Backbone as a printed PyTorch tensor [residue, N CA C, xyz], in Angstrom:
tensor([[[  0.8600,  -1.1700,   0.0000],
         [  0.0000,   0.0000,   0.0000],
         [  0.9050,   1.2300,   0.0000]],

        [[  0.6350,   2.1670,  -0.9200],
         [  1.4820,   3.3610,  -0.9550],
         [  1.1790,   4.2610,   0.2420]],

        [[  2.0900,   5.1830,   0.5060],
         [  2.0010,   6.0250,   1.7020],
         [  0.7150,   6.8570,   1.7280]],

        [[  0.3470,   7.4510,   0.5870],
         [ -0.8570,   8.2830,   0.5340],
         [ -2.1030,   7.4580,   0.8700]],

        [[ -2.2280,   6.2890,   0.2550],
         [ -3.3950,   5.4380,   0.4990],
         [ -3.3990,   4.9270,   1.9330]],

        [[ -2.2240,   4.6400,   2.4780],
         [ -2.1260,   4.2060,   3.8650],
         [ -2.6410,   5.2960,   4.8050]],

        [[ -2.2090,   6.5400,   4.5820],
         [ -2.6690,   7.6510,   5.4270],
         [ -4.1700,   7.8810,   5.2670]],

        [[ -4.6800,   7.7460,   4.0380],
         [ -6.1250,   7.8910,   3.8220],
         [ -6.8970,   6.7890,   4.5480]],

        [[ -6.3690,   5.5740,   4.5190],
         [ -7.0220,   4.4540,   5.1970],
         [ -7.0140,   4.6580,   6.7040]],

        [[ -5.9220,   5.1570,   7.2410],
         [ -5.8670,   5.4510,   8.6860],
         [ -6.9010,   6.5150,   9.0280]],

        [[ -6.9660,   7.5760,   8.2190],
         [ -7.9690,   8.6200,   8.4520],
         [ -9.3800,   8.0810,   8.3810]],

        [[ -9.6380,   7.2110,   7.4210],
         [-10.9640,   6.6000,   7.2690],
         [-11.2980,   5.7310,   8.4720]],

        [[-10.3310,   4.9620,   8.9310],
         [-10.5270,   4.0680,  10.0680],
         [-10.8310,   4.8420,  11.3470]],

        [[-10.2620,   6.0130,  11.4930],
         [-10.4510,   6.8010,  12.7120],
         [-11.8280,   7.4610,  12.7890]],

        [[-12.5680,   7.4760,  11.6890],
         [-13.9160,   8.0560,  11.7160],
         [-14.8520,   7.0750,  12.3960]],

        [[-15.7360,   7.6000,  13.2460],
         [-16.5480,   6.7420,  14.1050],
         [-17.6990,   6.0410,  13.4030]],

        [[-18.2960,   6.6430,  12.4280],
         [-19.4550,   6.0230,  11.8130],
         [-19.4280,   6.1300,  10.3060]],

        [[-20.3720,   5.4460,   9.6960],
         [-20.4540,   5.4070,   8.2380],
         [-20.6790,   6.7950,   7.6410]],

        [[-21.4810,   7.6140,   8.3030],
         [-21.7240,   8.9780,   7.8240],
         [-20.4630,   9.8210,   7.8460]],

        [[-19.6970,   9.7070,   8.9260],
         [-18.4370,  10.4430,   9.0200],
         [-17.4320,   9.9510,   7.9880]],

        [[-17.4260,   8.6470,   7.7070],
         [-16.5100,   8.1240,   6.6940],
         [-16.9090,   8.6250,   5.3030]],

        [[-18.2060,   8.7020,   5.0300],
         [-18.6600,   9.2600,   3.7570],
         [-18.2290,  10.7090,   3.5980]],

        [[-18.3810,  11.4890,   4.6640],
         [-17.9500,  12.8970,   4.6390],
         [-16.4370,  13.0060,   4.4360]],

        [[-15.6890,  12.1290,   5.1010],
         [-14.2310,  12.1310,   4.9630],
         [-13.8320,  11.8760,   3.5090]],

        [[-14.4750,  10.8930,   2.8840],
         [-14.1750,  10.5960,   1.4780],
         [-14.4410,  11.8120,   0.5970]],

        [[-15.5390,  12.5350,   0.8800],
         [-15.8980,  13.7140,   0.0900],
         [-14.9380,  14.8710,   0.3580]],

        [[-14.7070,  15.1750,   1.6300],
         [-13.8660,  16.3220,   1.9930],
         [-12.4240,  16.1710,   1.5090]],

        [[-11.9080,  14.9680,   1.5530],
         [-10.5180,  14.7290,   1.1640],
         [-10.3810,  14.3970,  -0.3270]],

        [[-11.4920,  14.3580,  -1.0510],
         [-11.4880,  14.0660,  -2.5010],
         [-10.7530,  12.7600,  -2.7920]],

        [[-11.0530,  11.7470,  -1.9860],
         [-10.3810,  10.4610,  -2.1330],
         [-10.9300,   9.6870,  -3.3280]],

        [[-12.2470,   9.6930,  -3.5030],
         [-12.8630,   9.0340,  -4.6530],
         [-13.0550,  10.0580,  -5.7650]],

        [[-13.3650,   9.5820,  -6.9670],
         [-13.6020,  10.4940,  -8.0960],
         [-14.7170,  11.4670,  -7.7600]],

        [[-15.7800,  10.9810,  -7.1120],
         [-16.8370,  11.8630,  -6.6190],
         [-17.6250,  11.1390,  -5.5380]],

        [[-18.1410,  11.9390,  -4.6120],
         [-18.9680,  11.4390,  -3.5190],
         [-20.1220,  12.4110,  -3.3670]],

        [[-21.3500,  11.9080,  -3.5170],
         [-22.5380,  12.7520,  -3.4280],
         [-22.9470,  13.0270,  -1.9940]],

        [[-24.1650,  13.5100,  -1.8580],
         [-24.7460,  13.8010,  -0.5410],
         [-25.2860,  12.5160,   0.0860]],

        [[-25.3120,  12.4770,   1.4090],
         [-25.8680,  11.3460,   2.1570],
         [-25.2340,  10.0190,   1.7580]],

        [[-23.9120,   9.9920,   1.7560],
         [-23.1790,   8.7570,   1.4870],
         [-22.6980,   8.1990,   2.8240]],

        [[-23.0240,   6.9280,   3.0440],
         [-22.6270,   6.2220,   4.2530],
         [-21.6970,   5.0900,   3.8230]],

        [[-20.4820,   5.0990,   4.3720],
         [-19.4350,   4.1820,   3.9180],
         [-18.8900,   3.4230,   5.1220]],

        [[-19.2870,   2.1580,   5.2730],
         [-18.8400,   1.3500,   6.4070],
         [-17.4120,   0.8140,   6.2790]],

        [[-16.9340,   0.4430,   5.0610],
         [-15.5790,  -0.1170,   4.9760],
         [-14.5290,   0.8320,   5.5600]],

        [[-13.4750,   0.2560,   6.0590],
         [-12.4060,   1.0530,   6.6700],
         [-11.1230,   0.9980,   5.8620]],

        [[-11.2370,   0.5660,   4.6120],
         [-10.0820,   0.4630,   3.7360],
         [-10.3440,   1.2550,   2.4650]],

        [[ -9.4080,   2.1030,   2.1040],
         [ -9.5120,   2.8450,   0.8470],
         [ -9.1490,   1.8740,  -0.2750]],

        [[-10.0530,   1.6920,  -1.2550],
         [ -9.7700,   0.7580,  -2.3480],
         [ -8.5830,   1.2130,  -3.1930]],

        [[ -7.9710,   0.2570,  -3.8870],
         [ -6.9190,   0.5930,  -4.8390],
         [ -7.5530,   1.3710,  -5.9890]],

        [[ -6.8790,   2.3780,  -6.4750],
         [ -7.3660,   3.2690,  -7.5330],
         [ -8.7130,   3.9150,  -7.1590]],

        [[ -8.7780,   4.5700,  -6.0200],
         [-10.0460,   5.1740,  -5.5890],
         [-10.5430,   6.2580,  -6.5350]],

        [[ -9.6370,   6.8240,  -7.3340],
         [-10.0290,   7.8620,  -8.2840],
         [-10.8970,   7.3110,  -9.4210]],

        [[-11.1020,   5.9970,  -9.4450],
         [-11.9520,   5.3740, -10.4600],
         [-13.3540,   5.0560,  -9.9330]],

        [[-13.6610,   5.5210,  -8.7220],
         [-14.9370,   5.1900,  -8.0820],
         [-15.7740,   6.4470,  -7.8910]],

        [[-17.0530,   6.3660,  -8.3020],
         [-18.0090,   7.4490,  -8.1080],
         [-19.1990,   6.9280,  -7.3160]],

        [[-19.5050,   7.6100,  -6.2150],
         [-20.6900,   7.3060,  -5.4190],
         [-21.6110,   8.5150,  -5.4960]],

        [[-22.8110,   8.3350,  -5.9960],
         [-23.7550,   9.4390,  -6.1360],
         [-24.4920,   9.6610,  -4.8150]],

        [[-25.6930,  10.1910,  -4.8310],
         [-26.4250,  10.5890,  -3.6290],
         [-27.1890,   9.4270,  -2.9900]],

        [[-27.2850,   9.4920,  -1.6540],
         [-28.0650,   8.5430,  -0.8730],
         [-27.5900,   7.1080,  -1.1290]],

        [[-26.3230,   6.8810,  -0.8520],
         [-25.6940,   5.5750,  -1.0620],
         [-25.2130,   5.0510,   0.2870]],

        [[-25.5060,   3.7740,   0.5490],
         [-25.0280,   3.1080,   1.7640],
         [-24.1850,   1.9230,   1.3450]],

        [[-22.9030,   1.9340,   1.7390],
         [-21.9750,   0.8470,   1.4520],
         [-21.6790,   0.1580,   2.7880]],

        [[-22.1190,  -1.0880,   2.9230],
         [-21.9970,  -1.8130,   4.1840],
         [-20.5710,  -2.2800,   4.4540]],

        [[-20.3640,  -2.7320,   5.6630],
         [-19.0590,  -3.2620,   6.0720],
         [-18.6890,  -4.4560,   5.2040]],

        [[-17.4170,  -4.6100,   4.9610],
         [-16.9110,  -5.7540,   4.2260],
         [-17.0660,  -5.6570,   2.7170]],

        [[-17.6900,  -4.5980,   2.2270],
         [-17.8610,  -4.4500,   0.7750],
         [-16.5030,  -4.1870,   0.1460]],

        [[-16.2530,  -4.8690,  -0.9690],
         [-15.0080,  -4.6940,  -1.7020],
         [-15.3150,  -4.0460,  -3.0410]],

        [[-14.7100,  -2.9010,  -3.2830],
         [-14.8300,  -2.1890,  -4.5550],
         [-13.5330,  -2.4580,  -5.3130]],

        [[-13.5780,  -3.3750,  -6.2660],
         [-12.3920,  -3.8530,  -6.9640],
         [-12.2550,  -3.1040,  -8.2840]],

        [[-11.2140,  -2.3040,  -8.4150],
         [-11.0210,  -1.4990,  -9.6300],
         [ -9.9380,  -2.0470, -10.5400]],

        [[ -9.4190,  -3.2240, -10.2200],
         [ -8.2950,  -3.7390, -11.0090],
         [ -8.3180,  -5.2630, -11.0630]],

        [[ -7.5650,  -5.7940, -12.0090],
         [ -7.3680,  -7.2280, -12.1430],
         [ -5.8610,  -7.4600, -12.0830]],

        [[ -5.4130,  -8.1090, -11.0440],
         [ -3.9770,  -8.3000, -10.8470],
         [ -3.4650,  -9.6110, -11.4220]],

        [[ -4.2930, -10.2940, -12.2260],
         [ -3.8400, -11.5600, -12.7970],
         [ -2.6400, -11.3780, -13.7260]],

        [[ -2.4280, -10.1450, -14.1880],
         [ -1.2870,  -9.8720, -15.0670],
         [  0.0450, -10.2280, -14.3950]],

        [[  0.0910, -10.1580, -13.0780],
         [  1.3240, -10.4790, -12.3500],
         [  1.7160, -11.9320, -12.6130]],

        [[  0.7580, -12.8350, -12.4940],
         [  1.0170, -14.2550, -12.7290],
         [  1.3360, -14.4950, -14.2010]],

        [[  0.5490, -13.8930, -15.0990],
         [  0.7560, -14.0880, -16.5360],
         [  2.1340, -13.6060, -16.9770]],

        [[  2.5760, -12.4790, -16.4530],
         [  3.8830, -11.9470, -16.8370],
         [  5.0350, -12.8350, -16.3800]],

        [[  4.8380, -13.6000, -15.3370],
         [  5.8970, -14.4850, -14.8370],
         [  6.0270, -15.7630, -15.6580]],

        [[  5.1160, -15.9850, -16.5980],
         [  5.1910, -17.1740, -17.4440],
         [  6.1990, -17.0180, -18.5760]],

        [[  6.6140, -15.7720, -18.8400],
         [  7.5770, -15.5210, -19.9030],
         [  6.9930, -15.6720, -21.3000]],

        [[  5.7010, -15.4980, -21.4500],
         [  5.0380, -15.6650, -22.7510],
         [  4.4510, -14.3610, -23.2540]],

        [[  5.0470, -13.2770, -22.8720],
         [  4.5530, -11.9780, -23.3090],
         [  4.4300, -11.0190, -22.1430]],

        [[  4.0950,  -9.8150, -22.4950],
         [  3.9130,  -8.7630, -21.4870],
         [  2.4270,  -8.4350, -21.4140]],

        [[  1.8190,  -8.7190, -20.2720],
         [  0.3920,  -8.5030, -20.0880],
         [  0.1840,  -7.2650, -19.2210]],

        [[ -0.6440,  -6.3230, -19.6710],
         [ -0.8610,  -5.0960, -18.8890],
         [ -1.8710,  -5.3210, -17.7650]],

        [[ -1.7700,  -4.4870, -16.7710],
         [ -2.7760,  -4.4840, -15.7120],
         [ -4.0600,  -3.9060, -16.2930]],

        [[ -5.1800,  -4.5150, -15.9370],
         [ -6.4730,  -4.0080, -16.3820],
         [ -7.1490,  -3.3120, -15.1980]],

        [[ -7.6100,  -2.1080, -15.4410],
         [ -8.3300,  -1.3520, -14.4160],
         [ -9.6580,  -0.8980, -15.0070]],

        [[-10.6060,  -0.5880, -14.1320],
         [-11.9000,  -0.1330, -14.6060],
         [-12.6380,   0.6480, -13.5440]],

        [[-13.5630,   1.4700, -13.9920],
         [-14.3350,   2.3410, -13.1100],
         [-15.5020,   1.6030, -12.4670]],

        [[-15.9230,   2.1350, -11.3420],
         [-17.1380,   1.6920, -10.6690],
         [-17.9610,   2.9520, -10.4180]],

        [[-19.2320,   2.9150, -10.8100],
         [-20.1250,   4.0510, -10.5710],
         [-21.3990,   3.5340,  -9.9160]],

        [[-21.7520,   4.1600,  -8.8020],
         [-22.9480,   3.7990,  -8.0460],
         [-23.8770,   5.0090,  -8.0650]],

        [[-25.0280,   4.8280,  -8.6870],
         [-25.9650,   5.9370,  -8.8680],
         [-26.7490,   6.2020,  -7.5700]],

        [[-27.7870,   7.0290,  -7.6470],
         [-28.5660,   7.4560,  -6.4720],
         [-29.3980,   6.3210,  -5.8600]],

        [[-29.5640,   6.4110,  -4.5510],
         [-30.4700,   5.5430,  -3.7960],
         [-30.0960,   4.0740,  -3.9110]],

        [[-28.8580,   3.7730,  -3.5260],
         [-28.3430,   2.4070,  -3.6260],
         [-27.8560,   1.9460,  -2.2600]],

        [[-28.2240,   0.7150,  -1.9290],
         [-27.7070,   0.0440,  -0.7390],
         [-26.8900,  -1.1500,  -1.2090]],

        [[-25.6400,  -1.2540,  -0.7430],
         [-24.7850,  -2.4000,  -1.0610],
         [-24.5690,  -3.1610,   0.2350]],

        [[-25.0520,  -4.4060,   0.2740],
         [-25.0540,  -5.2110,   1.4850],
         [-23.6950,  -5.7500,   1.8890]],

        [[-23.6510,  -6.2080,   3.1090],
         [-22.4570,  -6.7320,   3.7680],
         [-21.7180,  -7.7440,   2.8900]],

        [[-20.4170,  -7.5470,   2.7680],
         [-19.5080,  -8.4560,   2.0660],
         [-19.7860,  -8.6090,   0.5740]],

        [[-20.5240,  -7.7000,  -0.0280],
         [-20.7030,  -7.7480,  -1.4820],
         [-19.3880,  -7.3440,  -2.1490]],

        [[-19.1980,  -7.8110,  -3.3680],
         [-18.0110,  -7.4660,  -4.1510],
         [-18.4660,  -6.8250,  -5.4490]],

        [[-17.9390,  -5.6400,  -5.7350],
         [-18.2380,  -4.9240,  -6.9690],
         [-16.9670,  -4.9410,  -7.8090]],

        [[-17.0660,  -5.5230,  -8.9890],
         [-15.9180,  -5.6910,  -9.8800],
         [-15.7090,  -4.4530, -10.7520]],

        [[-14.5730,  -4.3770, -11.4660],
         [-14.3010,  -3.2130, -12.3160],
         [-15.2680,  -3.1180, -13.4960]],

        [[-15.4040,  -1.8940, -14.0060],
         [-16.2540,  -1.6000, -15.1670],
         [-17.7130,  -1.9340, -14.9130]],

        [[-18.2010,  -1.5650, -13.7180],
         [-19.5860,  -1.8200, -13.3460],
         [-20.2650,  -0.5110, -12.9920]],

        [[-21.5010,  -0.3780, -13.4740],
         [-22.3610,   0.7460, -13.0940],
         [-23.6060,   0.1660, -12.4440]],

        [[-23.8810,   0.6300, -11.2340],
         [-25.0780,   0.2160, -10.5150],
         [-26.0910,   1.3370, -10.6600]],

        [[-27.2310,   1.0280, -11.2620],
         [-28.2590,   2.0330, -11.5340],
         [-28.9120,   2.5650, -10.2740]],

        [[-29.7420,   3.5840, -10.4330],
         [-30.4670,   4.1970,  -9.3130],
         [-31.5240,   3.2460,  -8.7580]],

        [[-31.8090,   3.4160,  -7.4740],
         [-32.8520,   2.6390,  -6.7950],
         [-32.5640,   1.1400,  -6.8760]],

        [[-31.4040,   0.7630,  -6.3370],
         [-30.9590,  -0.6320,  -6.3740],
         [-30.5440,  -1.0610,  -4.9750]],

        [[-30.8730,  -2.3030,  -4.6660],
         [-30.3830,  -2.9470,  -3.4520],
         [-29.5490,  -4.1390,  -3.8990]],

        [[-28.3210,  -4.2000,  -3.3860],
         [-27.4280,  -5.3270,  -3.6490],
         [-27.3490,  -6.1300,  -2.3590]],

        [[-27.7320,  -7.3840,  -2.4250],
         [-27.7720,  -8.2280,  -1.2370],
         [-26.4020,  -8.5640,  -0.6850]],

        [[-26.3950,  -8.9680,   0.5750],
         [-25.1620,  -9.3580,   1.2530],
         [-24.4830, -10.4950,   0.5020]],

        [[-23.1740, -10.3690,   0.3310],
         [-22.3780, -11.4100,  -0.2960],
         [-22.4900, -11.4970,  -1.8100]],

        [[-23.2410, -10.6050,  -2.4290],
         [-23.4230, -10.6550,  -3.8830],
         [-22.1200, -10.3330,  -4.6050]],

        [[-21.9740, -10.8860,  -5.8060],
         [-20.8460, -10.5820,  -6.6770],
         [-21.3950,  -9.8560,  -7.8950]],

        [[-21.0610,  -8.5770,  -8.0100],
         [-21.5470,  -7.7480,  -9.1120],
         [-20.4290,  -7.6260, -10.1400]],

        [[-20.5970,  -8.3300, -11.2630],
         [-19.5790,  -8.3230, -12.3080],
         [-20.0810,  -7.6850, -13.5980]],

        [[-21.3590,  -7.2930, -13.6120],
         [-21.9650,  -6.6320, -14.7750],
         [-22.8110,  -5.4740, -14.2780]],

        [[-23.1090,  -4.5340, -15.1770],
         [-23.9650,  -3.4100, -14.8160],
         [-25.2910,  -3.9240, -14.2600]],

        [[-25.8180,  -3.1980, -13.2520],
         [-27.1280,  -3.5110, -12.6960],
         [-28.1080,  -2.4380, -13.1500]],

        [[-29.1800,  -2.8760, -13.7710],
         [-30.2070,  -1.9470, -14.2410],
         [-30.8710,  -1.2660, -13.0440]],

        [[-31.3900,  -0.0610, -13.2400],
         [-32.0700,   0.6500, -12.1490],
         [-33.3140,  -0.1060, -11.6550]],

        [[-33.7300,   0.2550, -10.4550],
         [-35.0040,  -0.1970,  -9.8810],
         [-35.0830,  -1.7010,  -9.6790]],

        [[-34.0630,  -2.2570,  -9.0120],
         [-34.0960,  -3.6930,  -8.7630],
         [-33.3950,  -4.0910,  -7.4870]],

        [[-33.6770,  -5.3150,  -7.0700],
         [-32.9950,  -5.9490,  -5.9540],
         [-32.2110,  -7.1180,  -6.5440]],

        [[-30.9040,  -7.1690,  -6.2550],
         [-30.0080,  -8.1580,  -6.8340],
         [-29.3090,  -8.9300,  -5.7220]],

        [[-29.2620, -10.2540,  -5.8620],
         [-28.5920, -11.1000,  -4.8730],
         [-27.8390, -12.2100,  -5.5920]],

        [[-26.8980, -12.8300,  -4.8960],
         [-26.2570, -14.0300,  -5.3850],
         [-24.9120, -13.8370,  -6.0470]],

        [[-24.3660, -14.9750,  -6.4950],
         [-23.0640, -15.0200,  -7.1570],
         [-23.2490, -15.7950,  -8.4570]],

        [[-23.2610, -15.1380,  -9.5770],
         [-23.2310, -13.6840,  -9.7620],
         [-24.5790, -13.0650,  -9.3920]],

        [[-24.5860, -11.7600,  -9.1770],
         [-25.8070, -11.0710,  -8.7660],
         [-26.8720, -11.1740,  -9.8490]],

        [[-28.0790, -11.5420,  -9.4110],
         [-29.2260, -11.6350, -10.3160],
         [-30.3950, -10.8790,  -9.7000]],

        [[-31.2000, -10.2910, -10.5680],
         [-32.3740,  -9.5330, -10.1250],
         [-33.4410, -10.4950,  -9.6040]],

        [[-33.9710, -10.2050,  -8.4030],
         [-35.0270, -11.0660,  -7.8490],
         [-36.3690, -10.3520,  -7.7330]],

        [[-36.3510,  -9.0250,  -7.7430],
         [-37.6150,  -8.2830,  -7.7420],
         [-37.3090,  -6.8180,  -8.0110]],

        [[-38.3630,  -6.0490,  -8.1570],
         [-38.1820,  -4.6140,  -8.3840],
         [-37.9480,  -3.9040,  -7.0560]],

        [[-37.3680,  -2.7530,  -7.1490],
         [-37.1510,  -1.9000,  -5.9740],
         [-38.4900,  -1.5480,  -5.3440]],

        [[-39.4820,  -1.2120,  -6.1880],
         [-40.8060,  -0.8460,  -5.6800],
         [-41.4670,  -2.0100,  -4.9550]],

        [[-41.3840,  -3.2370,  -5.5130],
         [-41.9420,  -4.4110,  -4.8350],
         [-41.2790,  -4.6110,  -3.4780]],

        [[-39.9720,  -4.4480,  -3.4470],
         [-39.2510,  -4.5960,  -2.1860],
         [-39.7440,  -3.5750,  -1.1620]],

        [[-39.8960,  -2.3180,  -1.5810],
         [-40.3550,  -1.2740,  -0.6520],
         [-41.7470,  -1.6090,  -0.1150]],

        [[-42.6470,  -2.0190,  -0.9830],
         [-44.0140,  -2.3450,  -0.5550],
         [-43.9920,  -3.4930,   0.4400]],

        [[-43.2850,  -4.5520,   0.0980],
         [-43.2390,  -5.7200,   0.9960],
         [-42.5110,  -5.4080,   2.2920]],

        [[-41.5110,  -4.5450,   2.2180],
         [-40.7910,  -4.1410,   3.4310],
         [-41.7260,  -3.3710,   4.3600]],

        [[-42.5450,  -2.5000,   3.8080],
         [-43.4990,  -1.7330,   4.6160],
         [-44.5910,  -2.6280,   5.1830]],

        [[-44.9780,  -3.6630,   4.4360],
         [-46.0040,  -4.5950,   4.9060],
         [-45.4690,  -5.4930,   6.0170]],

        [[-44.1610,  -5.6790,   6.0860],
         [-43.5180,  -6.5620,   7.0580],
         [-42.4640,  -5.8030,   7.8570]],

        [[-42.8750,  -4.8150,   8.6540],
         [-41.8760,  -3.9680,   9.3320],
         [-40.9940,  -4.7210,  10.3270]],

        [[-41.4250,  -5.8940,  10.8000],
         [-40.6160,  -6.6490,  11.7520],
         [-39.6080,  -7.5570,  11.0670]],

        [[-39.7180,  -7.6940,   9.7420],
         [-38.7850,  -8.5390,   9.0080],
         [-37.3890,  -7.9550,   9.1280]],

        [[-36.4070,  -8.8050,   9.2800],
         [-35.0270,  -8.3630,   9.4670],
         [-34.2820,  -8.1620,   8.1570]],

        [[-35.0070,  -7.9280,   7.0610],
         [-34.3420,  -7.6150,   5.8000],
         [-33.9280,  -8.8240,   4.9810]],

        [[-34.5870,  -9.9640,   5.1920],
         [-34.2690, -11.1510,   4.4150],
         [-34.8480, -10.9520,   3.0170]],

        [[-33.9740, -10.7640,   2.0310],
         [-34.4030, -10.4060,   0.6810],
         [-35.3250, -11.4370,   0.0700]],

        [[-34.9710, -12.6930,   0.1570],
         [-35.7570, -13.7070,  -0.5310],
         [-37.1800, -13.7760,   0.0060]],

        [[-37.3480, -13.6530,   1.3030],
         [-38.7130, -13.7310,   1.8520],
         [-39.5260, -12.5080,   1.4350]],

        [[-38.8850, -11.3580,   1.2960],
         [-39.6140, -10.1530,   0.8960],
         [-39.9340, -10.1330,  -0.5860]],

        [[-39.0830, -10.7060,  -1.3840],
         [-39.2460, -10.5860,  -2.8360],
         [-39.9070, -11.7860,  -3.4840]],

        [[-40.0040, -12.8920,  -2.7870],
         [-40.6030, -14.0700,  -3.4050],
         [-41.8960, -14.4820,  -2.7440]],

        [[-42.3180, -13.7440,  -1.7290],
         [-43.5560, -14.1040,  -1.0190],
         [-44.7800, -13.8260,  -1.8650]]])
């Protein structure tokens, strides 16, 4: 980890809550852009943070990995069969998005507005707006609106996506 990213990660870790970490990312211009009402639980600044955009009303849960690069080139280059470049890509998260615990967002992905990404999901392709996505790889299981309606009908539910979207 380079010195700048290490210091940014220490600063991020010292913030007490997700709201303060979101503000820190915005104030220090660590990511390409950070909108209003961004809540960021992770305590590690991703590699190539300048390739990440978080729009408004975004919640990124603990353990989420925002992967902006593919380091397989290191192994390929050691084979002596050519020179393979590192591949990097942007991640953009639009308005009103929740990314659940331990989800992984791969490079060159855009998550549309009004999206919920379930815990542990692997997002390797763009996610269309207005949906709930779960699994490996992430697949749409219902609309954002259906989720909201069912969530309101079941206020005691602890956020189990499948029970809310398939009932």
